[in-house]
Short mmCIF file of C-alpha atoms in Angstrom, two decimals:
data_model
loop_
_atom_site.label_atom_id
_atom_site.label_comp_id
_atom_site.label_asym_id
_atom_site.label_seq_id
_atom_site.Cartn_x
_atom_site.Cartn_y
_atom_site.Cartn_z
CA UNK J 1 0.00 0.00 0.00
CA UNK J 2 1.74 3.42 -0.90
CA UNK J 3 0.59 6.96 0.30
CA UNK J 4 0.33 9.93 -1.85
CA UNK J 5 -0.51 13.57 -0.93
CA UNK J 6 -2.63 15.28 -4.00
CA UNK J 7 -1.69 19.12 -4.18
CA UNK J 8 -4.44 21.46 -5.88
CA UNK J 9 -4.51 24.49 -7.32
CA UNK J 10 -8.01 25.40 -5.65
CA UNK J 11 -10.79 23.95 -3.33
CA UNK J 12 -12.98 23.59 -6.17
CA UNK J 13 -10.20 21.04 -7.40
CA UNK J 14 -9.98 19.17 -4.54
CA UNK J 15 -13.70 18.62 -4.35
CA UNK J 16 -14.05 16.99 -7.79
CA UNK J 17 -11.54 14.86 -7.30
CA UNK J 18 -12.02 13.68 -3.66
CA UNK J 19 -15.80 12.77 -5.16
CA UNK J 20 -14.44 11.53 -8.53
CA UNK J 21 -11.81 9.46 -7.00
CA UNK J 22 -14.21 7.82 -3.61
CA UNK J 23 -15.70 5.63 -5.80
CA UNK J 24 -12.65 4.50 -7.90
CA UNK J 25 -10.34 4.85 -4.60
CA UNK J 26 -10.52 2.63 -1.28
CA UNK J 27 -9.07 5.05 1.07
CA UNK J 28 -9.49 8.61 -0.41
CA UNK J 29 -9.33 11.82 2.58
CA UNK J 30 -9.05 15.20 2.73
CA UNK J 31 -6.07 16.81 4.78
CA UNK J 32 -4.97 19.78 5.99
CA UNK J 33 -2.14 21.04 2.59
CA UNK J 34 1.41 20.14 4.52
CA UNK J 35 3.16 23.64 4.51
CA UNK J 36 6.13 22.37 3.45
CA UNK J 37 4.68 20.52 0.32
CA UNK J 38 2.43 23.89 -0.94
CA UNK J 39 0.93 26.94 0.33
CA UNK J 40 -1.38 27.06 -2.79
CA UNK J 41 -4.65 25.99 -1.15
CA UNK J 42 -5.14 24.76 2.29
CA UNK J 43 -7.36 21.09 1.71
CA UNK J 44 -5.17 18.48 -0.31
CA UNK J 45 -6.10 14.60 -0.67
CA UNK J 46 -4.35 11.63 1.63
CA UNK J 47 -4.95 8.88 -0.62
CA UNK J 48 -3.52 4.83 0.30
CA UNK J 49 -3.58 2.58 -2.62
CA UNK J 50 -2.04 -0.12 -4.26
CA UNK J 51 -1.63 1.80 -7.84
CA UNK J 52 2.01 2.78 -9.00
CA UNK J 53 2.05 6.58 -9.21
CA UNK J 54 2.19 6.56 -12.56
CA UNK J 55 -1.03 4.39 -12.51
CA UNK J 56 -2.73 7.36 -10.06
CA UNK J 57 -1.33 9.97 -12.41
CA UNK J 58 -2.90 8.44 -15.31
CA UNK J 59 -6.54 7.93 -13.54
CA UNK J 60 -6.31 12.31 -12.64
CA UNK J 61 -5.61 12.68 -16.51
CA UNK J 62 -8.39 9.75 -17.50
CA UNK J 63 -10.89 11.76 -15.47
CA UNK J 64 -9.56 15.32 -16.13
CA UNK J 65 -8.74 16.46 -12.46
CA UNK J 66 -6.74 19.08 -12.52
CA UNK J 67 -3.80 18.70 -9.49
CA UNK J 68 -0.50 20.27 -9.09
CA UNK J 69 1.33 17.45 -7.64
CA UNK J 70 1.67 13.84 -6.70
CA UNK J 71 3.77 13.81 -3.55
CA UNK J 72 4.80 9.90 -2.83
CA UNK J 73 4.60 10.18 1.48
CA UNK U 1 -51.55 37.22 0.71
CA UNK U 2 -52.60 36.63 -3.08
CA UNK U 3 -48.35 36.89 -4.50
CA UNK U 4 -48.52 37.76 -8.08
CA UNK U 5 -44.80 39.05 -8.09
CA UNK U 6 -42.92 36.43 -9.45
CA UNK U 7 -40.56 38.00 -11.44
CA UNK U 8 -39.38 40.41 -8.53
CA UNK U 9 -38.50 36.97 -6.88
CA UNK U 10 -40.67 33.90 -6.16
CA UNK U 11 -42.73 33.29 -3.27
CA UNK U 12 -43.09 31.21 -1.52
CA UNK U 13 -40.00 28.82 -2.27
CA UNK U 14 -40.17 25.20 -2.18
CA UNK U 15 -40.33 23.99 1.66
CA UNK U 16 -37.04 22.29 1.67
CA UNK U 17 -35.10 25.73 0.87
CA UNK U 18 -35.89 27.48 4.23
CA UNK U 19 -35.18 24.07 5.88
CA UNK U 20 -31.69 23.99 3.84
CA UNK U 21 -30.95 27.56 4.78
CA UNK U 22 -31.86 26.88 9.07
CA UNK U 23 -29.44 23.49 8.66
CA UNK U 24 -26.82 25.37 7.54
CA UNK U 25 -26.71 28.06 9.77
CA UNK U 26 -27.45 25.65 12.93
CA UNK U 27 -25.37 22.81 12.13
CA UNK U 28 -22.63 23.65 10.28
CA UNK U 29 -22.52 27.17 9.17
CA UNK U 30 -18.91 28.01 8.66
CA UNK U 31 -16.74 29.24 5.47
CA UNK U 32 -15.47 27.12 2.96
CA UNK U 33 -11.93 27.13 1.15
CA UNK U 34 -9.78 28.09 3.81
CA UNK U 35 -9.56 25.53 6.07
CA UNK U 36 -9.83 21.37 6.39
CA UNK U 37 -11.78 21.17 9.25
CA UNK U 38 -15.00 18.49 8.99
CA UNK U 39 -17.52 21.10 8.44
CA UNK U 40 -15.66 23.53 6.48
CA UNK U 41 -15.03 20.16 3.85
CA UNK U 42 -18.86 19.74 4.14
CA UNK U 43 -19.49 23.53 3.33
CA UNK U 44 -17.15 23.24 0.53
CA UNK U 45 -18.63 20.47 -1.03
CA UNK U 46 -22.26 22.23 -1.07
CA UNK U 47 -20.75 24.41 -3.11
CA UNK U 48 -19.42 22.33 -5.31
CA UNK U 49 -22.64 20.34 -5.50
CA UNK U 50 -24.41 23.37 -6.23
CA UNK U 51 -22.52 24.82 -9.26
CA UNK U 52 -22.54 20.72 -10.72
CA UNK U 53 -26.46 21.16 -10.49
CA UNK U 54 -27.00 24.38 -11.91
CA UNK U 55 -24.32 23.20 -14.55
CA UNK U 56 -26.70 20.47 -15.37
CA UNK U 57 -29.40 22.67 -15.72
CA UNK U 58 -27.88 24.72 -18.23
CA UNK U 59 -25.49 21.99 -19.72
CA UNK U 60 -22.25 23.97 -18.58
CA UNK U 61 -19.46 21.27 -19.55
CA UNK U 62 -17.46 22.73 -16.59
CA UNK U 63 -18.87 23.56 -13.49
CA UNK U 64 -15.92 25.32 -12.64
CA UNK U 65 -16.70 28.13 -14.91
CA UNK U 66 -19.41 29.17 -12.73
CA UNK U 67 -19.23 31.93 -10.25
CA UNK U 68 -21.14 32.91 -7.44
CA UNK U 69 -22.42 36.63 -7.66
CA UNK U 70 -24.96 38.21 -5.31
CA UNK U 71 -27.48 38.36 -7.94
CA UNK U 72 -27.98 39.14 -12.04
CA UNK U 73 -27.36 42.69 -11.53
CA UNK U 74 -23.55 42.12 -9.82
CA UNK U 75 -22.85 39.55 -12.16
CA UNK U 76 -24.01 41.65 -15.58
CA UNK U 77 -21.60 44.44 -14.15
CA UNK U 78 -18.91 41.60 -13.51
CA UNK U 79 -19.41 40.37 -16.85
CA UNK U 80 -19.85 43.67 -18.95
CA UNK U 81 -16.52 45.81 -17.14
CA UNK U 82 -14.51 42.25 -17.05
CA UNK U 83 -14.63 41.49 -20.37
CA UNK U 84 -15.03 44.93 -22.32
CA UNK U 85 -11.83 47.19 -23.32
CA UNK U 86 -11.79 50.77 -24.11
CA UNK U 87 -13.38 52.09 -28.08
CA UNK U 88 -15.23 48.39 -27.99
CA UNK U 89 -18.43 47.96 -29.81
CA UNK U 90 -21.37 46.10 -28.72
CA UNK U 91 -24.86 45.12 -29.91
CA UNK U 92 -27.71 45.36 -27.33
CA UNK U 93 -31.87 45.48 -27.70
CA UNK U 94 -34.12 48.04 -26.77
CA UNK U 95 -35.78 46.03 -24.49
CA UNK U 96 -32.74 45.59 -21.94
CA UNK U 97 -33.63 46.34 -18.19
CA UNK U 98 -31.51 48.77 -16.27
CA UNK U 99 -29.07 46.27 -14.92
CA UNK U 100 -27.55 45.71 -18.74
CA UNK U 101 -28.69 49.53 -19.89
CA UNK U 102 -26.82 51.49 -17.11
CA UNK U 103 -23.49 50.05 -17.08
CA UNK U 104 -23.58 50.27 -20.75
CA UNK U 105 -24.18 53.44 -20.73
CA UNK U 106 -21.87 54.69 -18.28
CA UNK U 107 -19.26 52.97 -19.90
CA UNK U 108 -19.99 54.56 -23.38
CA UNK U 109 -19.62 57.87 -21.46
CA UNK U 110 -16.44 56.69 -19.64
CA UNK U 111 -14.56 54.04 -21.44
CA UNK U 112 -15.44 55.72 -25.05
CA UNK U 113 -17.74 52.06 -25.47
CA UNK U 114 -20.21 52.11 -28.83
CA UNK U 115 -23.10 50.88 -27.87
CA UNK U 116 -25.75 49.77 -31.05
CA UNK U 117 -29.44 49.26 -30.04
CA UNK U 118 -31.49 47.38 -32.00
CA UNK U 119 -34.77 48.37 -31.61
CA UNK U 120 -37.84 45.56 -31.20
CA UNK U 121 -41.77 45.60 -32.27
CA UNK U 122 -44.06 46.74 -29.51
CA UNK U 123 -44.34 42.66 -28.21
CA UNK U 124 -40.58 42.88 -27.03
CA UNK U 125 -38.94 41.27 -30.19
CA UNK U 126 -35.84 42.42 -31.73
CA UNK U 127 -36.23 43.47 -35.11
CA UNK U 128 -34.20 40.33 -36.47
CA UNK U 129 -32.82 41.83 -39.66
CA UNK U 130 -31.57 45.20 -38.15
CA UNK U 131 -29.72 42.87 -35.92
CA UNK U 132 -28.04 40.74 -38.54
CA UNK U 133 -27.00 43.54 -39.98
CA UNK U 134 -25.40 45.36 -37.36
CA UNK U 135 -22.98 42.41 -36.91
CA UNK U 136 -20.09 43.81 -38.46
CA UNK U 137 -16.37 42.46 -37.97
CA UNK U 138 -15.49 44.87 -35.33
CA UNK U 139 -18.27 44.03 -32.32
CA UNK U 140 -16.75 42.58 -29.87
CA UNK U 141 -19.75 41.77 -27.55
CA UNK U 142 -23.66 41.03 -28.54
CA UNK U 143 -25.68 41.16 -25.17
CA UNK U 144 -29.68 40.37 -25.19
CA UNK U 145 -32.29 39.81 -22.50
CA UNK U 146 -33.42 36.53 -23.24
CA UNK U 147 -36.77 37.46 -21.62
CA UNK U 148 -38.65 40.54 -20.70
CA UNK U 149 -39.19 41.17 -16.87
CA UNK U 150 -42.15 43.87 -18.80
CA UNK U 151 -43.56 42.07 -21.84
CA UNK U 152 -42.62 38.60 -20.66
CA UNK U 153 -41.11 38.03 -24.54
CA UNK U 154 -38.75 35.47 -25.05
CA UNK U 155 -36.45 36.04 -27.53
CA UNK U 156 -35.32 33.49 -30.14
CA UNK U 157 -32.05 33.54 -28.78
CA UNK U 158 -31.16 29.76 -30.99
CA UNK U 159 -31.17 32.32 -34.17
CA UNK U 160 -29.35 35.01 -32.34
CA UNK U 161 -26.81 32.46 -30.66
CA UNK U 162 -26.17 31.06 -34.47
CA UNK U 163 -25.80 34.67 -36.07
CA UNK U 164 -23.31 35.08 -33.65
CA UNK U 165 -21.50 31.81 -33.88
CA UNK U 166 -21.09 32.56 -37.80
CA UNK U 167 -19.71 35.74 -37.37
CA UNK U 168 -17.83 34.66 -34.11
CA UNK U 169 -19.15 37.05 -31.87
CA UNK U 170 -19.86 36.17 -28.22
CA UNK U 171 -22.89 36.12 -26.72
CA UNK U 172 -23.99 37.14 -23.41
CA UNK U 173 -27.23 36.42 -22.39
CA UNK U 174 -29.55 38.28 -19.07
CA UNK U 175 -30.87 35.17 -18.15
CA UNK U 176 -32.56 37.02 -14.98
CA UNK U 177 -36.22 36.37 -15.85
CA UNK U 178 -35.30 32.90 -17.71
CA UNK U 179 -33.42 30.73 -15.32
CA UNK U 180 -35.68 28.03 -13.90
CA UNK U 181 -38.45 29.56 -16.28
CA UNK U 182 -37.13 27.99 -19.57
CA UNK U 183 -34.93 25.85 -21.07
CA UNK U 184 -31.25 26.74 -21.21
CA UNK U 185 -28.81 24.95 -23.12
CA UNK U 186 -25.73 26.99 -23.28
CA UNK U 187 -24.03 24.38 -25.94
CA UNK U 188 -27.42 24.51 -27.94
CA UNK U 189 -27.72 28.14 -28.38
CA UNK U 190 -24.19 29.08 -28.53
CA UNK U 191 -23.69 31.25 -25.48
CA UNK U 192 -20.65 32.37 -24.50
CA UNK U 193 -21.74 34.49 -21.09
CA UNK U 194 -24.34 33.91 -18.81
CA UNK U 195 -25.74 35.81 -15.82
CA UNK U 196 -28.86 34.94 -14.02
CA UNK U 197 -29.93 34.97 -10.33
CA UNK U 198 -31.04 32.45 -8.00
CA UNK U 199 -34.08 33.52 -6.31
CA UNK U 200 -36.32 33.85 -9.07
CA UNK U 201 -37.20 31.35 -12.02
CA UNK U 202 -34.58 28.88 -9.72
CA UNK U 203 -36.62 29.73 -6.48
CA UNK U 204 -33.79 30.31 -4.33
CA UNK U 205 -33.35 32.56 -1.53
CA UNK U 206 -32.08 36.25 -2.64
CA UNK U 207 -29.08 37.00 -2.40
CA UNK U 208 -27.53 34.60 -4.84
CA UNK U 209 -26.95 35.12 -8.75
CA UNK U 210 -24.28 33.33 -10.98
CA UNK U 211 -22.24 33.87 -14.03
CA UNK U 212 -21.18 31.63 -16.80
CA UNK U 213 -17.98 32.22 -19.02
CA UNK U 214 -16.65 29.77 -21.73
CA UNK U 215 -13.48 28.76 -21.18
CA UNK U 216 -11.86 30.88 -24.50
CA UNK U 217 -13.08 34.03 -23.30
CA UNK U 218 -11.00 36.07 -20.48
CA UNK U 219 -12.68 38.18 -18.16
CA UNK U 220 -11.00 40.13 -16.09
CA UNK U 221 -12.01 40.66 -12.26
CA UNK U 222 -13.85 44.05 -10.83
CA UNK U 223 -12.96 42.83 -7.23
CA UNK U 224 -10.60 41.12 -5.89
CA UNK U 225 -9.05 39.55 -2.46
CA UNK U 226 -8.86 36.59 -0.78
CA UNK U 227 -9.69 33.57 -2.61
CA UNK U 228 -8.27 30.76 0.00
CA UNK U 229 -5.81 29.39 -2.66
CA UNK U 230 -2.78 30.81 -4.33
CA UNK U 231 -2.43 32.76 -0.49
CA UNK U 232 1.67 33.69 -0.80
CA UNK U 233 1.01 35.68 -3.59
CA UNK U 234 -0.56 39.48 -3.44
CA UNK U 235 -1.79 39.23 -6.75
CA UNK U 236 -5.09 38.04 -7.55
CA UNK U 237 -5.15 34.25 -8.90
CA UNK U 238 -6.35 33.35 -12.53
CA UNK U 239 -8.29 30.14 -11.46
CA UNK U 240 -11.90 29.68 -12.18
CA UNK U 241 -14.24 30.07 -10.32
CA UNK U 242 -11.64 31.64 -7.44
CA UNK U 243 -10.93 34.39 -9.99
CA UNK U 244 -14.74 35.87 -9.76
CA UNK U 245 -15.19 34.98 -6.43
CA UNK U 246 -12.82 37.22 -3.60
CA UNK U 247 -14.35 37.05 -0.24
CA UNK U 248 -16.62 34.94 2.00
CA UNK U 249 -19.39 33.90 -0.40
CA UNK U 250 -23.20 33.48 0.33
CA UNK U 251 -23.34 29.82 1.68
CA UNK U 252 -26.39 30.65 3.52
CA UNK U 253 -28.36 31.60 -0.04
CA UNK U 254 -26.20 28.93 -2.10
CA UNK U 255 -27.83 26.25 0.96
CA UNK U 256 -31.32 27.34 0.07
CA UNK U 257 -30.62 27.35 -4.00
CA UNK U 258 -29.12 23.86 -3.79
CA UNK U 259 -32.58 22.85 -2.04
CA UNK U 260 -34.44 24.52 -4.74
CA UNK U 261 -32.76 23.04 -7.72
CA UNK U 262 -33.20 19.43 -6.17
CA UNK U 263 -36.98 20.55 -5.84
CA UNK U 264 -36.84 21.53 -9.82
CA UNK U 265 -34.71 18.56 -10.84
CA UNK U 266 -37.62 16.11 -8.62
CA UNK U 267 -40.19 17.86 -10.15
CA UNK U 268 -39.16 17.93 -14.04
CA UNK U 269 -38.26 22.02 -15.52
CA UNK U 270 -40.61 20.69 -18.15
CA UNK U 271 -43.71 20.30 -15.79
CA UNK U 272 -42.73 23.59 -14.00
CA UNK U 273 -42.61 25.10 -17.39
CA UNK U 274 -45.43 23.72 -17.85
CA UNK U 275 -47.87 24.42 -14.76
CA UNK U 276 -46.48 28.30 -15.10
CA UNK U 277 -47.67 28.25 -19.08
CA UNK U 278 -51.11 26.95 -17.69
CA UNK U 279 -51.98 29.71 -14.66
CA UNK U 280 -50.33 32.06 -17.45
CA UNK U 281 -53.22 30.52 -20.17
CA UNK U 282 -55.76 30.99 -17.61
CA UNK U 283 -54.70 34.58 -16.70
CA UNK U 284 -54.59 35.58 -20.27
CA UNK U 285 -57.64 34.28 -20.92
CA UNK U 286 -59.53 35.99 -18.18
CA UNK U 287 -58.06 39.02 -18.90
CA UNK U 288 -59.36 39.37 -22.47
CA UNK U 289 -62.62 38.88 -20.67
CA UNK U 290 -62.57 42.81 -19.36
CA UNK U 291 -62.72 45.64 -21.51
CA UNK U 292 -61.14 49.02 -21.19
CA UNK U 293 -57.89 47.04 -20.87
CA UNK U 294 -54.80 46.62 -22.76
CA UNK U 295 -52.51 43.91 -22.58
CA UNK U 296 -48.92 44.44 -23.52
CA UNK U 297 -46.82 41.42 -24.93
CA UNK U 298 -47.17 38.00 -26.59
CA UNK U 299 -50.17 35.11 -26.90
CA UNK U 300 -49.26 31.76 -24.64
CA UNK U 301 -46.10 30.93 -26.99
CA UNK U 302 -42.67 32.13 -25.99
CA UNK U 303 -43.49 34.34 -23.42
CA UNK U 304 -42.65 33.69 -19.30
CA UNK U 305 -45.35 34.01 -16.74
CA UNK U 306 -44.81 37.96 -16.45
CA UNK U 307 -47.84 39.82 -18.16
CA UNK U 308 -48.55 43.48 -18.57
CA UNK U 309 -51.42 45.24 -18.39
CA UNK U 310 -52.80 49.10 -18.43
CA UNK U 311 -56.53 50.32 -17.84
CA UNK U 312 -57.80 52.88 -20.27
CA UNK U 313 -57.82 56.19 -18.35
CA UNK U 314 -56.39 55.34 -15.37
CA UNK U 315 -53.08 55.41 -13.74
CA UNK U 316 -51.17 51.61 -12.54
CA UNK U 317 -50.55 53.40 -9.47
CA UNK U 318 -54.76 54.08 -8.56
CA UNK U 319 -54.71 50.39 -9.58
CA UNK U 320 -52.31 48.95 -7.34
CA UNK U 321 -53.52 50.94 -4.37
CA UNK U 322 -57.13 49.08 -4.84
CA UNK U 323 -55.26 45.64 -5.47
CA UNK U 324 -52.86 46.43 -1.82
CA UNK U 325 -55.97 46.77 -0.01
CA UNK U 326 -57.37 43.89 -0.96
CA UNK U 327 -53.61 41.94 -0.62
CA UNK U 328 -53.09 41.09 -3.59
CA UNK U 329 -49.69 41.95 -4.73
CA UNK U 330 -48.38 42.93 -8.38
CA UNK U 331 -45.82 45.41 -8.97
CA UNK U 332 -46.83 49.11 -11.15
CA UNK U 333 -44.62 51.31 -12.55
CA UNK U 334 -41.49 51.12 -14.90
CA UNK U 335 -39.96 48.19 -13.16
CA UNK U 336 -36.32 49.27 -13.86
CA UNK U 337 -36.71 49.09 -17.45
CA UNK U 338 -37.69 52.69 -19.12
CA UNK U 339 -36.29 51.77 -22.13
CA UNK U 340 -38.69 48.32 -22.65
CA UNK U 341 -41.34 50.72 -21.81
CA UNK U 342 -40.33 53.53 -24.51
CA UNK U 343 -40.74 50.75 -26.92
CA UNK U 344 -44.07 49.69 -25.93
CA UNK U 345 -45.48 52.70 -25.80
CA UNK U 346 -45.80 52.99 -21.81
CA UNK U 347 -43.57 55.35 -21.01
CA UNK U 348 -43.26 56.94 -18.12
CA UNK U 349 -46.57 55.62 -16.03
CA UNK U 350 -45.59 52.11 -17.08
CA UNK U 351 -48.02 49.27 -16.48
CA UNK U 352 -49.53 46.86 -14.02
CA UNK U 353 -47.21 43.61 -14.42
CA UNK U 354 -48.99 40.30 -13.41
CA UNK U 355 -46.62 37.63 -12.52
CA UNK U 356 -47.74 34.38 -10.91
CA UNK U 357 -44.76 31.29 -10.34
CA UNK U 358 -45.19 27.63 -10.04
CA UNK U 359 -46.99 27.81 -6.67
CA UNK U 360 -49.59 30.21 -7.95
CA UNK U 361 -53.33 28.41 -8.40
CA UNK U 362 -56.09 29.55 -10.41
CA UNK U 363 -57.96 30.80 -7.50
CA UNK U 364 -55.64 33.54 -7.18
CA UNK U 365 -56.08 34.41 -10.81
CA UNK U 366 -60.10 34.32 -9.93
CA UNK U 367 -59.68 36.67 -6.93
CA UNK U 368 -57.08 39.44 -8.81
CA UNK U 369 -59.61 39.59 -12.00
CA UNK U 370 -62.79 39.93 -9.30
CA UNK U 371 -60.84 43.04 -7.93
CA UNK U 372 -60.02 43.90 -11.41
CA UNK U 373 -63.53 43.82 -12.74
CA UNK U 374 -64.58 46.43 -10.33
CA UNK U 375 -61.67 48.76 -11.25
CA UNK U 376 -62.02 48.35 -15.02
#
């Protein structure tokens, strides 16, 4: 199981992807943005999965959610 | 209370919208976008939900190019000083209301704007060919009121939307008196802007209006300030919908006009449409009853549920005073649209404008033409 932080560029963002990706996800959750990662907006996504990063990156694209970055954590 | 004012706002709203609006502010009533506490998520995700349901409605691809405005008027300023420059030209109707009419004005006098008005027939409808013609290469902005809060005309704005398309013009349409009243396919009829508000046609609390931009055209913000993203930076960020919307927003309205566009997506827009077309038949009908009366507009076809009428000889305001004191309530005058009135021929007593909603029953209609009868 690896760990990813999701950075967004907005809240808006990070509300069509947390419900986009609940469905498709097992363990999808909002977090507070670590302030070290991004000061761009303050709710980013905690999500635990078994997919490669490249395998998460290409479900955002498949489903055209806009993120900033994938943060393996 | 006989409420016959539907196109100031409706009344009453769906039941669910006032208990949407108390939920909010008891249980969870905090900002959104700032923070990623439990109910601040929640709060943010209501307004999300919202803007996916009113992009539904109007078949908005991207929900995200919706913005929040306190009503049509804020976001046809937000619109019309965002997206024109200086020496622009634009097309506009003579039947615009106030909200479109004054800002284009001032910024004719101001920003050196040309503004064309095509005029329209004494129903409310644009003279079609004077319009097609006045499309030349260098208009940068067409802007129409897609329905009359006077005449209660609905424009043909398909043929207008595909004028524009060919000539590649955008289109902003007032959708004030249309949203939740008609149809709206923003794909369909090739619209490019859209402002509207929430507390009329969509039966929302006031207080809450939207905008709609396609995602090639740039509009440039009239206020800005915190936005809850992009917060290192001083300058304002270029992300839809943050870009429109600087400051606390109305959750407590956007609570309520959630509520009401489940209650219009449970009921069908087509049966709303509708019901509001049948008290509207039923009005109409009863009003060609009286004599000694005029009545502005259109037949049953393309027209909302707004009416006008005048008695012969005698002033809308000795007309509303009888109607107050007998509680019914219709609005008189020039309801913030001289120039619709100049073109029907009503100008500058105006008219008595009739304008029952969804919840309206024919009874109501029975006890206004009663009063009626005795005036006329």
């Amino acid at each position: 199981m690896y760990r990813y932080i999701v950075i967004f560029p907005n809240t808006h963002q990070v509300i069509k992807a947390e419900l986009t990706l609940k469905p498709l996800l097992e363990h999808v959750n909002t977090i507070p943005t670590p302030q070290d990662l991004s000061k761009d907006c303050g709710v980013s996504l905690l999500i635990e999965s078994d997919k490669s990063k490249n395998e998460l990156t290409g479900i955002f694209k498949d489903n055209k959610l806009e993120f900033l970055q994938i943060v393996s954590g | 209370m006989i409420y016959l004012d539907n196109a100031a706002t409706s009344f009453p709203k769906p039941p669910s919208v006032s208990e949407a609006v108390a939920e909010y502010i008891s249980e969870y009533g905090v900002s959104s976008g700032r923070s990623s506490y439990n109910a601040s998520i929640k709060t943010s995700r209501l307004i999300f939900d919202t803007r996916e349901k009113l992009a539904a409605l109007l078949n908005i691809k991207d929900s995200a190019r919706i913005a929040f405005t306190m009503n049509a008027t804020y976001a046809l300023n937000m619109l019309l000083f965002g997206f024109l420059k200086p020496s622009n030209k634009v097309v506009t109707s003579s039947i615009e209301h106030n909200a479109v009419m004054r800002p284009l004005n001032y910024l004719q006098e101001k920003k050196n704007i040309e503004v064309i008005r095509i005029p329209s027939d004494s129903e409310g409808y644009i003279d079609f060919k004077e319009f097609s013609d006045s499309l030349s290469a260098d208009i940068s902005l067409v802007i129409i009121n897609h329905a009359s809060n006077v005449t209660g005309s609905i424009q043909d704005i398909k043929s207008i939307g595909e004028l524009c398309k060919k000539k590649n013009i955008p289109l902003l349409v007032d959708a004030a008196q249309t949203a939740g009243s008609t149809e709206i396919d923003v794909e369909e009829l090739n619209i490019s802007m859209l402002a509207f508000s929430g507390h009329k046609g969509l039966m929302g609390p006031t207080g809450i209006g939207a905008l709609y931009v396609k995602d090639d055209i740039e509009i440039e913000p009239i206020i800005l300030g915190g936005t809850g993203s992009n917060s290192e930076h001083e300058q304002q960020p270029y992300l839809w919908p943050d870009i429109l919307e600087s400051g606390t927003l109305n959750i407590t309205s956007i609570a309520g006009l959630n509520s009401a566009l489940d209650f219009i997506d449970k009921t069908g827009l087509k049966n709303i449409i509708s019901k509001k077309n049948q008290i509207t038949s039923y009005l109409l009908e009863n009003l060609n009853t009286l004599h000694n009366l005029i009545i502005y507009g259109h037949g049953i076809d393309n027209r909302t549920s707004t009416v006008s009428i005048n008695i012969i000889n005698k002033l809308p305001s000795y007309t509303a005073a009888i109607l107050d004191k007998n509680e019914i309530s219709v609005r008189v005058g020039l309801h913030c649209a001289p120039s619709v009135h100049k073109t029907i021929g009503t100008f500058p007593n105006g008219t008595i404008r009739i304008s029952p909603g969804y919840f309206s029953e024919s009874g109501h209609i029975d006890t206004f033409i009663k009063v009626l009868k005795k005036i006329v």
